[in-house]
XYZ file of C-alpha atoms in Angstrom:
424
model
C 89.556 155.455 -89.105
C 88.221 158.142 -92.230
C 85.147 159.936 -90.955
C 81.974 159.105 -92.647
C 81.486 162.304 -94.646
C 84.648 161.580 -96.224
C 84.685 158.157 -96.553
C 80.093 158.892 -98.423
C 82.038 161.829 -99.919
C 84.242 159.297 -101.701
C 81.448 156.850 -102.658
C 79.507 160.207 -103.439
C 81.365 160.349 -106.771
C 82.498 156.731 -107.524
C 78.613 156.084 -108.368
C 78.508 158.509 -110.450
C 80.867 157.126 -112.111
C 78.935 153.609 -113.086
C 76.820 153.473 -116.096
C 74.180 152.871 -114.768
C 70.616 155.422 -114.204
C 70.403 154.895 -110.967
C 66.886 156.882 -111.042
C 65.593 154.771 -112.979
C 63.233 153.338 -110.857
C 62.653 156.593 -108.422
C 59.507 157.655 -106.611
C 59.380 152.703 -105.717
C 59.473 151.281 -102.168
C 61.397 147.840 -101.661
C 61.435 146.259 -98.249
C 65.070 145.063 -97.196
C 64.314 141.387 -95.043
C 67.199 140.708 -92.790
C 67.756 139.011 -89.317
C 69.761 141.487 -87.080
C 73.020 140.238 -88.307
C 76.081 142.563 -88.279
C 75.210 144.039 -92.828
C 72.235 144.273 -90.925
C 73.720 147.078 -88.759
C 76.094 148.276 -91.670
C 73.854 148.787 -93.953
C 71.332 150.135 -91.920
C 73.009 154.042 -91.426
C 73.764 154.180 -95.200
C 70.035 153.529 -97.156
C 69.778 157.315 -96.820
C 72.557 157.256 -98.612
C 70.960 154.896 -100.841
C 67.610 156.697 -101.144
C 69.280 160.198 -102.768
C 71.020 158.040 -105.701
C 68.016 156.439 -106.198
C 65.192 157.767 -105.354
C 64.343 154.601 -103.945
C 62.035 154.541 -100.423
C 63.724 151.420 -98.181
C 61.718 150.221 -95.420
C 63.551 147.241 -92.970
C 61.682 144.432 -91.745
C 64.696 142.894 -89.642
C 64.098 140.370 -86.402
C 66.095 137.878 -84.341
C 67.657 135.218 -86.891
C 66.817 132.350 -85.337
C 62.655 134.558 -85.471
C 63.338 135.404 -88.963
C 64.965 131.572 -90.345
C 61.710 130.304 -89.002
C 59.071 133.015 -90.364
C 60.117 133.837 -93.693
C 59.547 130.555 -95.993
C 56.562 130.579 -94.375
C 55.544 133.605 -95.878
C 57.706 133.202 -99.631
C 55.507 129.985 -99.728
C 52.454 132.460 -99.120
C 53.456 134.041 -102.521
C 53.715 137.253 -100.489
C 55.016 139.847 -103.204
C 57.281 141.420 -99.966
C 59.640 141.678 -98.621
C 61.469 142.717 -102.163
C 65.372 141.994 -100.768
C 65.984 138.897 -98.018
C 68.692 137.587 -96.797
C 68.256 133.886 -97.319
C 69.756 130.729 -96.845
C 68.232 128.085 -97.281
C 69.541 128.539 -101.491
C 68.270 124.682 -102.129
C 64.817 125.281 -100.937
C 64.088 128.161 -102.096
C 65.210 127.630 -105.812
C 62.917 124.697 -106.211
C 60.056 126.279 -104.839
C 60.205 129.244 -107.411
C 60.602 132.186 -105.037
C 64.591 133.337 -106.097
C 64.317 136.170 -109.113
C 66.842 134.128 -111.338
C 69.591 137.200 -111.495
C 71.565 136.627 -115.040
C 69.118 138.322 -116.834
C 69.562 140.867 -114.751
C 73.500 141.062 -114.713
C 73.419 141.411 -118.527
C 70.945 143.942 -118.593
C 73.606 146.682 -119.898
C 70.655 149.437 -118.510
C 70.586 148.110 -115.323
C 74.061 146.690 -114.468
C 78.186 148.085 -115.218
C 79.399 144.901 -114.884
C 82.969 146.992 -116.058
C 82.382 148.902 -112.693
C 81.145 146.590 -110.190
C 84.518 144.238 -110.469
C 83.584 140.837 -109.992
C 87.339 140.027 -109.795
C 87.320 141.995 -107.064
C 84.986 139.696 -105.507
C 86.680 136.537 -102.884
C 86.563 133.880 -104.485
C 84.380 131.703 -102.403
C 81.961 134.769 -102.924
C 82.092 134.389 -106.508
C 81.242 130.769 -106.121
C 78.936 130.988 -104.338
C 75.359 131.992 -105.589
C 76.316 129.556 -108.523
C 73.586 126.770 -109.118
C 74.440 123.735 -110.965
C 72.739 125.045 -113.656
C 75.397 128.192 -113.818
C 72.345 130.472 -113.292
C 73.069 132.774 -109.654
C 70.216 134.117 -108.002
C 71.994 135.837 -105.475
C 74.086 138.533 -104.417
C 76.630 137.827 -101.504
C 76.355 140.436 -98.502
C 79.227 138.790 -96.063
C 82.223 136.497 -95.187
C 82.366 134.334 -92.701
C 84.259 131.303 -91.637
C 84.614 129.038 -88.228
C 86.911 130.788 -86.148
C 89.152 129.681 -83.328
C 88.770 132.679 -80.278
C 90.889 132.033 -77.507
C 91.470 134.486 -74.504
C 95.064 134.866 -74.000
C 94.925 136.055 -69.987
C 93.597 132.351 -69.804
C 95.763 130.643 -71.611
C 99.454 132.172 -70.254
C 98.334 131.685 -66.794
C 98.498 128.468 -67.850
C 101.602 128.884 -70.076
C 99.842 126.829 -73.155
C 100.617 128.299 -77.011
C 97.504 128.839 -78.741
C 95.925 124.947 -79.695
C 96.518 123.861 -83.518
C 95.371 120.157 -83.327
C 91.727 118.665 -82.104
C 93.716 116.493 -79.497
C 95.452 120.080 -78.374
C 91.927 121.964 -78.246
C 90.507 119.369 -76.128
C 94.072 119.277 -73.569
C 93.943 123.162 -73.335
C 90.055 123.031 -72.970
C 91.050 121.006 -70.407
C 93.721 122.749 -68.318
C 92.032 126.354 -68.008
C 88.381 125.717 -67.138
C 87.586 126.756 -63.714
C 84.859 126.716 -61.707
C 84.266 130.408 -62.765
C 85.546 130.021 -65.826
C 84.582 127.128 -69.073
C 87.340 125.949 -70.707
C 85.407 125.759 -74.367
C 82.247 127.231 -75.211
C 80.727 125.812 -78.605
C 77.277 125.681 -80.526
C 74.870 122.589 -79.523
C 71.183 123.762 -79.859
C 69.107 120.626 -81.100
C 69.040 122.961 -84.423
C 70.141 123.178 -87.588
C 71.162 126.640 -87.004
C 73.537 125.508 -84.540
C 75.394 123.039 -87.225
C 78.401 125.622 -88.526
C 80.812 124.908 -85.480
C 80.309 121.189 -85.404
C 80.052 120.965 -89.561
C 83.829 121.943 -89.035
C 84.952 119.462 -87.815
C 82.615 117.311 -90.018
C 84.775 118.405 -92.590
C 88.367 118.373 -90.722
C 88.017 114.723 -89.801
C 87.576 114.350 -93.903
C 83.393 113.999 -93.714
C 80.327 115.225 -95.940
C 77.258 116.574 -94.714
C 75.823 115.806 -97.732
C 77.331 113.446 -100.783
C 75.565 111.521 -103.458
C 72.466 113.447 -102.271
C 72.476 111.415 -99.377
C 73.462 112.886 -95.633
C 76.612 111.443 -95.125
C 76.991 112.015 -91.568
C 77.493 108.790 -90.298
C 80.428 108.649 -91.946
C 83.596 107.186 -89.405
C 85.560 110.654 -90.099
C 81.968 112.510 -88.676
C 81.322 110.407 -86.808
C 84.635 110.464 -84.776
C 84.606 114.436 -85.537
C 81.258 114.513 -83.517
C 82.244 113.156 -80.392
C 85.648 115.050 -80.057
C 82.837 117.548 -80.515
C 81.099 115.805 -78.107
C 83.807 115.889 -75.338
C 85.019 119.134 -75.423
C 81.896 120.562 -75.067
C 80.886 117.620 -72.177
C 84.328 117.975 -70.187
C 85.138 121.459 -70.466
C 82.109 123.340 -71.792
C 79.721 125.548 -70.063
C 76.764 124.385 -67.646
C 73.449 124.103 -70.405
C 75.364 124.088 -73.022
C 73.153 121.644 -74.712
C 71.037 125.040 -75.354
C 74.040 127.078 -77.054
C 73.412 129.328 -79.816
C 75.540 131.735 -81.042
C 73.867 134.429 -78.855
C 75.241 132.602 -75.379
C 79.000 131.363 -77.117
C 80.160 135.130 -78.075
C 78.237 136.342 -74.843
C 80.383 133.855 -72.237
C 83.986 134.914 -74.548
C 82.635 138.283 -74.170
C 82.271 138.228 -70.548
C 84.843 136.183 -69.551
C 83.072 133.108 -68.949
C 84.570 130.985 -71.078
C 88.870 130.754 -72.335
C 87.881 130.018 -75.977
C 85.670 129.713 -78.080
C 84.591 128.387 -82.216
C 81.884 130.348 -83.623
C 81.659 133.152 -86.452
C 85.214 135.022 -87.283
C 82.211 137.865 -87.942
C 82.375 138.118 -84.261
C 85.403 139.988 -83.761
C 84.112 143.744 -83.746
C 82.065 143.276 -80.764
C 85.102 140.995 -79.386
C 87.452 143.936 -80.571
C 85.590 146.540 -78.882
C 85.945 147.288 -75.223
C 82.483 149.192 -75.103
C 80.998 145.547 -75.345
C 83.931 143.337 -73.967
C 85.448 142.956 -71.240
C 88.470 140.609 -72.794
C 89.278 143.149 -75.788
C 92.583 143.841 -75.052
C 93.142 139.610 -73.853
C 91.033 138.053 -76.483
C 93.711 135.919 -79.751
C 92.461 134.634 -83.289
C 93.033 131.423 -84.501
C 92.771 129.421 -87.753
C 90.606 126.226 -87.531
C 91.861 123.256 -85.284
C 92.955 120.148 -87.643
C 93.691 116.700 -87.374
C 97.606 116.062 -87.104
C 98.799 116.205 -90.631
C 96.128 117.437 -92.360
C 94.288 120.666 -93.165
C 91.832 122.533 -90.822
C 88.696 122.568 -92.902
C 86.987 125.251 -91.876
C 82.890 125.890 -91.800
C 83.035 128.739 -94.346
C 79.718 130.487 -95.994
C 78.630 133.586 -97.614
C 75.404 135.133 -95.999
C 73.266 135.713 -99.604
C 70.415 138.473 -99.894
C 68.069 137.511 -103.389
C 65.576 138.758 -104.449
C 61.342 137.859 -104.337
C 60.603 136.214 -107.465
C 56.817 138.242 -106.404
C 58.253 141.173 -106.101
C 56.402 144.219 -107.972
C 60.197 146.406 -108.185
C 62.745 143.433 -109.459
C 64.489 146.779 -110.853
C 64.590 148.577 -107.390
C 65.466 145.051 -105.670
C 68.426 144.229 -108.101
C 69.611 148.491 -107.842
C 69.657 148.014 -104.324
C 71.737 145.561 -104.124
C 73.964 146.409 -106.734
C 74.524 149.212 -104.874
C 75.145 147.881 -101.271
C 77.434 145.414 -102.571
C 79.854 147.753 -105.072
C 83.032 148.506 -104.357
C 82.304 152.409 -102.694
C 79.069 151.115 -99.719
C 80.996 147.861 -98.886
C 84.714 150.228 -98.306
C 81.903 152.066 -95.864
C 80.616 149.124 -94.144
C 84.172 147.775 -93.885
C 84.690 150.345 -92.117
C 82.112 150.184 -89.527
C 83.895 146.489 -89.141
C 81.576 144.236 -91.460
C 83.027 141.859 -93.251
C 82.124 141.888 -96.383
C 82.919 139.911 -99.858
C 85.086 142.190 -101.433
C 89.098 142.025 -101.129
C 89.449 145.760 -101.546
C 87.414 146.434 -98.106
C 89.608 143.867 -96.650
C 92.847 145.292 -98.230
C 90.806 148.282 -96.252
C 93.480 150.009 -93.129
C 89.544 151.462 -91.876
C 88.787 147.593 -91.909
C 91.832 146.673 -90.329
C 91.044 148.771 -87.640
C 88.033 147.863 -87.128
C 87.345 144.593 -87.257
C 91.559 143.980 -86.036
C 94.972 142.892 -88.243
C 95.283 139.769 -86.103
C 91.517 138.806 -86.134
C 91.444 140.041 -90.324
C 94.029 137.597 -90.548
C 92.134 134.419 -89.227
C 89.832 135.257 -90.887
C 90.770 135.163 -94.297
C 92.429 131.460 -93.609
C 89.286 129.971 -92.868
C 87.889 130.625 -96.220
C 90.857 130.108 -97.974
C 90.647 126.978 -96.083
C 87.188 125.988 -96.614
C 85.111 124.324 -98.539
C 83.158 126.028 -101.154
C 81.566 122.637 -102.365
C 80.885 120.831 -99.574
C 79.395 123.616 -97.857
C 77.068 124.393 -100.722
C 76.394 121.022 -101.126
C 74.537 120.657 -97.487
C 73.355 124.702 -98.369
C 71.668 124.379 -101.198
C 70.002 120.705 -101.422
C 66.440 121.278 -100.353
C 65.967 119.439 -97.664
C 68.859 121.934 -95.807
C 67.117 122.767 -93.480
C 65.831 119.522 -92.878
C 69.177 117.143 -92.547
C 70.556 120.357 -90.526
C 68.246 119.740 -87.889
C 68.778 116.038 -87.330
C 72.723 116.069 -87.672
C 71.991 118.871 -84.888
C 69.900 116.940 -83.111
C 71.940 114.002 -83.466
C 74.870 116.489 -81.579
C 73.122 117.564 -78.685
C 71.875 113.821 -78.035
C 76.054 113.173 -77.830
C 76.877 116.805 -75.976
C 74.008 115.560 -73.212
C 75.807 111.966 -72.965
C 72.003 110.257 -74.021
C 73.897 108.760 -76.630
C 77.414 107.566 -78.725
C 78.681 109.327 -81.145
C 78.251 105.830 -83.250
C 74.075 105.630 -82.082
C 73.306 109.376 -82.362
C 74.844 109.521 -86.019
C 73.474 106.938 -87.731
C 69.997 107.301 -86.292
C 70.796 111.578 -87.469
C 71.505 110.529 -90.909
C 68.539 107.713 -90.924
C 66.215 110.365 -90.346
C 67.723 113.182 -92.547
C 67.678 110.374 -96.140
C 63.873 109.735 -94.867
C 63.513 113.199 -95.296
C 64.711 113.019 -98.313
C 63.191 110.759 -99.837
C 60.280 111.120 -98.199
């Protein structure tokens, strides 16, 4: 990997080539809020460089993801002018609530933006499409790229002389075969809350179902019911003890510590999985495409964390400069060298990123991103009642995994709850 100073020097020259007065908001202070996340970890060390470039001071407010996602809507609904910039997921709620600053006018402001220098053609196709609302307005900058990915412990798989599973049936058979008293066959999220919904949504999409269709919760369909039934079979027959309380933290930790033979979760786990300082399975970890039904393409849930500007911010120009800087080519090359899965093709293609993230992990992640369905993902993520719909869905999934209800009964009840919230 190139030394940080070398990357920073190259970046400095690249910023200078932009037709932007980086000092136009000097001496202002912005607050950047978000989850404790690979993006916040990667961008934080570079903030002094941003302040040196722009004269803008940055205060950070990064919290555990669950805490952050619960507290932020309350703060925004009260009309707080801070944070100025924030990581965000509930786009429909934010847009309908008037919390998010529309950005098209900022992009069109030639004193603020150099579109040629920023080069949106370098963004992944999904990243270009993700922030665009139905009316063509943009309310966010995509800051990361992730897709649900299969992680496999090679030693556990090889001990049973099994290949990497490709179909859902093969995944179930493999998970049951490799399960031991000390190691679960597979770990995935099953906590009864919307923040756990990513992996299970990928099952629904891959079975041909939708989360939201025609403004209604659609997971009572036969396809979604079959998908949730398979999800529950995997976890009830080969999952870890206590899996009904699992969030992504537990899934990652189990895989890092060799307590599970397989896991399905965010491709962004790769940097931790491949890091010998954090992972006991760094040398035996494999990264693979999402499973599929025979004769069908996999459709993993994919997403881009996005960052928005508070519509009540007193420092909107400074906030826009920050997001333009944070997602630019030179900054993305630096964060990619730290292993961050950015939104830029140039960063994904860089040798430094492949070394930090892992070549196999990068290949699997790109494949899973390309297999994802942006429209199906946006249909749920951009819905004004997105969180309530995802909460209802995962309460149902949790009930099926625990054995409290059948998939048909749980998903029917969950969809009824979600649709009542939509009408309400």
